[in-house]
Coordinates of C-alpha atoms and ligand atoms in Angstrom, one line a residue:
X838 CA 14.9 9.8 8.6
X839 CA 12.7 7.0 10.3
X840 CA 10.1 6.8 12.7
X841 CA 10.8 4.1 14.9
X842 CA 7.4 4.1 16.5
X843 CA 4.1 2.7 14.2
X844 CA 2.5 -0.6 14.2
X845 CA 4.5 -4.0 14.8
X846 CA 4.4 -7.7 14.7
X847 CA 0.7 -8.2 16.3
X848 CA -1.0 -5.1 16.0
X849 CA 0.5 -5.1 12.2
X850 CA -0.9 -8.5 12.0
X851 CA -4.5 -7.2 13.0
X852 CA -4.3 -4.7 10.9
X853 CA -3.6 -7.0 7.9
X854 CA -6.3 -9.8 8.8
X855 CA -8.7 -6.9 9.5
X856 CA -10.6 -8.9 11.9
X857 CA -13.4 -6.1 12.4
X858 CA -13.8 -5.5 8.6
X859 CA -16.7 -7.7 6.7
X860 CA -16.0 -9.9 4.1
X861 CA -18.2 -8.8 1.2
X862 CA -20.1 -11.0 -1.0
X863 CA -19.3 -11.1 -4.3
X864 CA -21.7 -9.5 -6.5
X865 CA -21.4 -11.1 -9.8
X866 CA -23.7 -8.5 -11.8
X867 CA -21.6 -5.7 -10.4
X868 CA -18.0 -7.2 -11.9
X869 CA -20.0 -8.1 -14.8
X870 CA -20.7 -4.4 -15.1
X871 CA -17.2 -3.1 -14.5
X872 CA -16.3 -5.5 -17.1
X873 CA -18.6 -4.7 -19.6
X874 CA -17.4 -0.8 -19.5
X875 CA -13.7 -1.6 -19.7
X876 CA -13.8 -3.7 -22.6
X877 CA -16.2 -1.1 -24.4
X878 CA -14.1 1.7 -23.7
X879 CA -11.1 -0.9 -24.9
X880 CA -13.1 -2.0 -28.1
X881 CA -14.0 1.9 -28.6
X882 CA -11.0 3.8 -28.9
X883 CA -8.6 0.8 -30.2
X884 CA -11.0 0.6 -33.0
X885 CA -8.6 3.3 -35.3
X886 CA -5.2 1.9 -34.1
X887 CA -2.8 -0.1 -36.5
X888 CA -3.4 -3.8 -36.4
X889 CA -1.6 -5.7 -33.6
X890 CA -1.0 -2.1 -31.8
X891 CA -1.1 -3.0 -27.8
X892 CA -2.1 -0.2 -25.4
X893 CA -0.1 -1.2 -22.0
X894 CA -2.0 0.1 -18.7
X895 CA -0.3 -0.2 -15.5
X896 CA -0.8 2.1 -12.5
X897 CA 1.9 4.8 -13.4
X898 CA 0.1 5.4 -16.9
X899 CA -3.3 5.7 -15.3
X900 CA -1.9 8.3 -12.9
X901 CA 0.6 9.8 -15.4
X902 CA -1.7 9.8 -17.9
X903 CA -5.0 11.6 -16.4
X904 CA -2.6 14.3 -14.7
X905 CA -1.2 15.9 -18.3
X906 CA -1.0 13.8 -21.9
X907 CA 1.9 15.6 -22.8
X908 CA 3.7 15.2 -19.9
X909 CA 2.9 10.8 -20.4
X910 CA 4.3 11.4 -24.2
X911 CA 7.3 13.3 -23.0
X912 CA 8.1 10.5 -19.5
X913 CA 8.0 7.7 -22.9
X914 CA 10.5 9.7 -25.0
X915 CA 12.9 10.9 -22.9
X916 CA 14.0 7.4 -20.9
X917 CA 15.5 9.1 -17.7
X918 CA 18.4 6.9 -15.6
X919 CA 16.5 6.2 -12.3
X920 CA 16.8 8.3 -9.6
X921 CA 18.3 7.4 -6.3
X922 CA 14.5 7.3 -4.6
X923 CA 13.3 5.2 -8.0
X924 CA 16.6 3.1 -6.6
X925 CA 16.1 2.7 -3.4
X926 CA 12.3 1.7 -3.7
X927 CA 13.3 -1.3 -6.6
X928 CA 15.5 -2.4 -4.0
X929 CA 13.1 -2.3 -1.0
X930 CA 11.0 -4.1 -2.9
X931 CA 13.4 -7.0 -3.1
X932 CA 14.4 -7.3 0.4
X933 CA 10.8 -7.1 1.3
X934 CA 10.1 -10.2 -0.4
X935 CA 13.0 -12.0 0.8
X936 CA 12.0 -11.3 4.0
X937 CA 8.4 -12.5 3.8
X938 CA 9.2 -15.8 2.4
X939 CA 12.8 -16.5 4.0
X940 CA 12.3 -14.5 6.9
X941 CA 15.7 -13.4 7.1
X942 CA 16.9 -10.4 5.4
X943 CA 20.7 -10.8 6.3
X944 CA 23.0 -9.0 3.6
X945 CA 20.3 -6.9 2.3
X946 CA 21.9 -4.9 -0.7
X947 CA 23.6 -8.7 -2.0
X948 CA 19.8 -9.8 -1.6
X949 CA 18.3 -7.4 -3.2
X950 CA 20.8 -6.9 -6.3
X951 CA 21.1 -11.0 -6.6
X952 CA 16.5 -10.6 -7.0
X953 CA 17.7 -8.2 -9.9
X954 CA 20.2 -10.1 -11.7
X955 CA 17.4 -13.0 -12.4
X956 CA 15.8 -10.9 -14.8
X957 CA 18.7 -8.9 -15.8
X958 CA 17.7 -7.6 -19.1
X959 CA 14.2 -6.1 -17.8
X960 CA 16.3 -4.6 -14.3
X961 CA 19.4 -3.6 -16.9
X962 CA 19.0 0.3 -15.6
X963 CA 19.1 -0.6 -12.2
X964 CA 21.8 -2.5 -12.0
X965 CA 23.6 -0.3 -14.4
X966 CA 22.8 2.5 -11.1
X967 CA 24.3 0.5 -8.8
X968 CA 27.2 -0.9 -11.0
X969 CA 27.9 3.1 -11.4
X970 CA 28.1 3.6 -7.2
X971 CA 31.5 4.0 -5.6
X972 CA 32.2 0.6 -4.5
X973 CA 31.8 -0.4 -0.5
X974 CA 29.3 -0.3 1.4
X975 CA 29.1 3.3 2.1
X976 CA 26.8 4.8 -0.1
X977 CA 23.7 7.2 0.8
X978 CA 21.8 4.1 -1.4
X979 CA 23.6 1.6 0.7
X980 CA 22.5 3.3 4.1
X981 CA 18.8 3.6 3.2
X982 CA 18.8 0.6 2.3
X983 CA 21.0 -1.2 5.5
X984 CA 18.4 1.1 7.5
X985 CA 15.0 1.0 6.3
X986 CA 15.6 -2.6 6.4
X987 CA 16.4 -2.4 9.9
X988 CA 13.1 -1.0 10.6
X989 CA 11.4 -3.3 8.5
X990 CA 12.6 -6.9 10.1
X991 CA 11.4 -4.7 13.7
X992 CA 8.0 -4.0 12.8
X993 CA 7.2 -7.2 10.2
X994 CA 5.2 -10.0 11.7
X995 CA 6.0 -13.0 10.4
X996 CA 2.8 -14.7 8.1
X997 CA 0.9 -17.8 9.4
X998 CA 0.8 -20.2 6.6
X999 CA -2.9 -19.9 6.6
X1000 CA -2.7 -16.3 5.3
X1001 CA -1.3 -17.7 2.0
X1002 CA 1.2 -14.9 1.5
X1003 CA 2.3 -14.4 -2.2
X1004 CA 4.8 -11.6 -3.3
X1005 CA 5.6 -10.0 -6.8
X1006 CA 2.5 -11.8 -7.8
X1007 CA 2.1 -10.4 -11.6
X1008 CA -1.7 -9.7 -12.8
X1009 CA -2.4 -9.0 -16.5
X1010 CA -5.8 -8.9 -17.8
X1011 CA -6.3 -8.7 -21.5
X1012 CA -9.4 -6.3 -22.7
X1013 CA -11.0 -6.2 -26.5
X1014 CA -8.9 -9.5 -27.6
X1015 CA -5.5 -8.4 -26.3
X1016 CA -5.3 -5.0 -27.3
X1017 CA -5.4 -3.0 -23.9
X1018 CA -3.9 -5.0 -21.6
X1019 CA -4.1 -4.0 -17.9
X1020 CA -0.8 -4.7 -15.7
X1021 CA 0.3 -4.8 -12.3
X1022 CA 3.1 -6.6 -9.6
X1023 CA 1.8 -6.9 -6.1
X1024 CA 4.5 -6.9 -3.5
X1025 CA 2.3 -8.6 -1.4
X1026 CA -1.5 -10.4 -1.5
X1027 CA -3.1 -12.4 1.6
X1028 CA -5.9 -14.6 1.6
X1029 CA -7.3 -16.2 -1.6
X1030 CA -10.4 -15.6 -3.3
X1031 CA -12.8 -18.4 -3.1
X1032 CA -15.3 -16.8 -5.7
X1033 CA -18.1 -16.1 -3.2
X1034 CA -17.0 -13.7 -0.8
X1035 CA -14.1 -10.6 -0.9
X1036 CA -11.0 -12.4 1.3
X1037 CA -8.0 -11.0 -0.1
X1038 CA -5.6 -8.1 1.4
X1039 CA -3.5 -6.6 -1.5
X1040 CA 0.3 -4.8 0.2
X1041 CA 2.2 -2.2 -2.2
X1042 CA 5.3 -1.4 -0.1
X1043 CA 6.2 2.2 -0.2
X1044 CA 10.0 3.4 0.9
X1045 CA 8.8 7.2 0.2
X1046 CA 6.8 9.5 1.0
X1047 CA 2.7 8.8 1.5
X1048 CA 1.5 11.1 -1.6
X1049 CA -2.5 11.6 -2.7
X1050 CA -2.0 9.0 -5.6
X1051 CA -0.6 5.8 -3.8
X1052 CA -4.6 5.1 -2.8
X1053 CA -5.5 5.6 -6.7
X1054 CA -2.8 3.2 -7.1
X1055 CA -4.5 0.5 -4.9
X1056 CA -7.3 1.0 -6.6
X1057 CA -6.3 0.1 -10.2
X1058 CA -4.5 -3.0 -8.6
X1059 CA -8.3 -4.1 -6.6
X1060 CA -9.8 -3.3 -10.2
X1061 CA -7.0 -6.0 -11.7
X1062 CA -7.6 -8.6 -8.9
X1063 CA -11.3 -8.2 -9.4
X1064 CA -11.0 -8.4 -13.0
X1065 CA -8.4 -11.3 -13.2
X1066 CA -10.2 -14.0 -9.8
X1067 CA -13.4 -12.9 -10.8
X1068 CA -13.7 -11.2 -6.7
X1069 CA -12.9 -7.3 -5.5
X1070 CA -10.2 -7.9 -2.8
X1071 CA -11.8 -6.8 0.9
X1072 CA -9.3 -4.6 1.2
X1073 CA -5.7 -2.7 -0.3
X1074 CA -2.8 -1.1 2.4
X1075 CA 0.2 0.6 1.4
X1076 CA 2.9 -0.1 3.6
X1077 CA 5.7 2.9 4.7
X1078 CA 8.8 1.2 5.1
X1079 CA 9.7 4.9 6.7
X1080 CA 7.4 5.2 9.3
X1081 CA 5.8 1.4 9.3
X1082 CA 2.4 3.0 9.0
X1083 CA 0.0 0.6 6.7
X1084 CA -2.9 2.8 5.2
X1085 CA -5.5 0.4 4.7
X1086 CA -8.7 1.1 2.8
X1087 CA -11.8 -1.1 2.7
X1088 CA -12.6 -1.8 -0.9
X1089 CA -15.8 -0.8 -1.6
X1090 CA -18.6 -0.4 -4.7
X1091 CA -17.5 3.7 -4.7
X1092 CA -13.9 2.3 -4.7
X1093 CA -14.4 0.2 -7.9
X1094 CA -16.7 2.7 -9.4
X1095 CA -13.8 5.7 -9.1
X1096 CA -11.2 2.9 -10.0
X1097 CA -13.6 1.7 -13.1
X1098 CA -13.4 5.7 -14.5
X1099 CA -10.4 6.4 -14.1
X1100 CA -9.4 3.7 -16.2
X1101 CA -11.7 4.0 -18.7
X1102 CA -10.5 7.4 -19.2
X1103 CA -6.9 6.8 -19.1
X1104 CA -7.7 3.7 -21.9
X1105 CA -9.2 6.5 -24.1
X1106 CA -6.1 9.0 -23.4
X1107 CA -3.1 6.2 -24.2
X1108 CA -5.0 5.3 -27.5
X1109 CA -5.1 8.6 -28.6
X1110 CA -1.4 8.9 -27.8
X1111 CA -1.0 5.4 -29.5
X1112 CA -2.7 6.9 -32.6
X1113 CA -0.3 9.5 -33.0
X1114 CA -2.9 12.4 -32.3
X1115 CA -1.2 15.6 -30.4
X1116 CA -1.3 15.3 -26.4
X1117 CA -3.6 17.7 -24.8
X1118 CA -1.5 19.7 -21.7
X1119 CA -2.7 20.2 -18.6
X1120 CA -0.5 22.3 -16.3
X1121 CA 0.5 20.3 -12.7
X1122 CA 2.3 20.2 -10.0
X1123 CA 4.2 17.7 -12.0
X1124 CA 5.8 20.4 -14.7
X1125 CA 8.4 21.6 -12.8
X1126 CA 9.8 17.8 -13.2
X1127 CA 8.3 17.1 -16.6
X1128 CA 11.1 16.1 -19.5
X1129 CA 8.8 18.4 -22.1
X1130 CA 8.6 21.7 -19.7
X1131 CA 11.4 23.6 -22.1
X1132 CA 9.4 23.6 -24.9
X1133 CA 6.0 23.7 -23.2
X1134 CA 4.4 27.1 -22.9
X1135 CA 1.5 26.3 -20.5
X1136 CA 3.7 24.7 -18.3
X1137 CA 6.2 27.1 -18.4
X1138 CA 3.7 29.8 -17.3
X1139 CA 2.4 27.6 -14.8
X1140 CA 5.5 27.1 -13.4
X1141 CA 6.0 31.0 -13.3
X1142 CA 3.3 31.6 -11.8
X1143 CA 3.9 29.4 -9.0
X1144 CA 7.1 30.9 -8.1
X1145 CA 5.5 33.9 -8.0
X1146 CA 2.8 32.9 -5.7
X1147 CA 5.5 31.0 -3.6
X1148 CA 7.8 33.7 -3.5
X1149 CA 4.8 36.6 -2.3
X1150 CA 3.6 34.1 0.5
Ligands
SF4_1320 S1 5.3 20.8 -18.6 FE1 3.3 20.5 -17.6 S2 1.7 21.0 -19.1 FE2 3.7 20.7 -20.2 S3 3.6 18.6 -20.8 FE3 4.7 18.7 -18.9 S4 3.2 18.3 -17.3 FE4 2.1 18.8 -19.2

């Protein structure tokens, strides 16, 4: 299950601080600009919605919601139980940030399910998952998690005070007067702006998989920071707890551009699905998972077709 090689304590360090890797200045006409199109696209198409409607963007609804509108309508309906990997990520989470500001991660599953019961009504589904495990500590949940944490306190550098580490760091900004609001949690930011140059790292801890849309994902939180400290971050990582591999991406004017679009677009799309108008579908590799395939015929033939091109390869 694990890679036991990738980066550790210094070199993970390095990588973090990014010695070799400029620190931008801040180009105030260019957040300006990035501002100025998100709250017209926010103004724009929140114009026709019911008084005191608010359109909620965080990065799952950007990426949901640009892949297939149908398939964002049905994932709000249907309120699925989390899945084991959903499970296993919350909990990571937890004992990641334990770790970084106790530096101990002793007892991880108590850890992370004490983190949970603090805001037990918002984490009700998760602990109702874990209330519904067979008790002991011998679980295929429990296991991951007594292992990738393993891993983790190997490879994870403790954090000089003068990195000024902050975990589960929430940033909301509010667009046309509160009516899109913009959302993310950070499991980890370094460094803190100081409104004249880029000096802050943002960390999204991953216990999956590396998949296409976890850098789109790092973009929408670099939009955020830059929105919400008035400075781009110099750079965004994703950290795999499975391999210990941090993918680390310089945050650039393309970055925020891309970043800046995609949101735009995925403002325009939730309205529409806030207004009640009928969701457009858009066949994607996420059908075969998708809580509206029964009753979707372009998925369903999608879905067909595949198969059929699987099973002739
Ligand atoms: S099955 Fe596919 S096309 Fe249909 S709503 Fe879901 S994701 Fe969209």
């Amino acid at each position: 299950m694990f890679d036991m090689g990738g980066p550790a304590g210094g070199d993970l360090l390095d990588q973090l601080r990014a010695g070799g890797l400029a620190r931008p200045r801040v180009d105030p006409d260019q957040i300006a600009a990035v501002r100025s199109r998100l709250e017209h696209a926010a103004r724009a198409h929140t114009a026709g919605l019911d008084p005191g409607t608010v359109v909620r963007v965080s990065k799952q609804d950007v990426t949901t919601i640009l892949a297939c509108e149908g398939h964002a309508a049905a994932e709000r309906r249907a309120k699925r139980p989390p899945t084991q990997a959903q499970v296993l990520g919350i909990l990571m989470d937890a004992v990641f940030r334990h770790l970084v500001t106790t530096g101990s991660a002793e007892d991880p599953l108590r850890v992370a399910r004490e983190a949970l019961e603090v805001d037990a009504e918002r984490n009700a589904d998760i602990v109702a998952y874990l209330d519904g495990l067979a008790p002991g500590p011998g679980s295929e949940l429990a296991r991951g998690v007594e292992a990738m944490t393993r891993a983790l306190t190997r490879r994870w550098p403790s954090l000089p005070a003068r990195f000024h580490p902050r975990t589960q760091e929430r940033s909301v900004v509010s667009l046309a007067g509160g009516a899109v609001v913009l959302s993310g949690v950070l499991d980890l930011a370094i460094g803190v702006p100081d409104g004249m140059s880029a000096r802050v790292c943002l960390v999204d801890v991953k216990a999956g998989k590396p998949r296409v849309e976890h850098r789109a994902d790092m973009h929408f939180y670099a939009l955020i920071e830059t929105l919400r400290s008035g400075a781009p971050p110099f750079q965004v990582a994703s950290y795999y707890l499975t391999d210990g591999r941090l993918d680390r991406e310089a945050v650039t004017a393309v970055v925020l551009e891309s970043a800046t679009r995609r949101c735009c677009d995925a403002i325009e799309r939730l309205c529409r699905l806030a207004d009640g108008k009928e969701p457009s579908l858009t066949p994607n590799p996420l059908c075969p998972w998708c809580a509206a395939r029964p009753g979707c015929a372009p998925g369903r033939q999608w879905i067909d077709r595949k198969e059929a091109h699987d099973g002739d390869a």
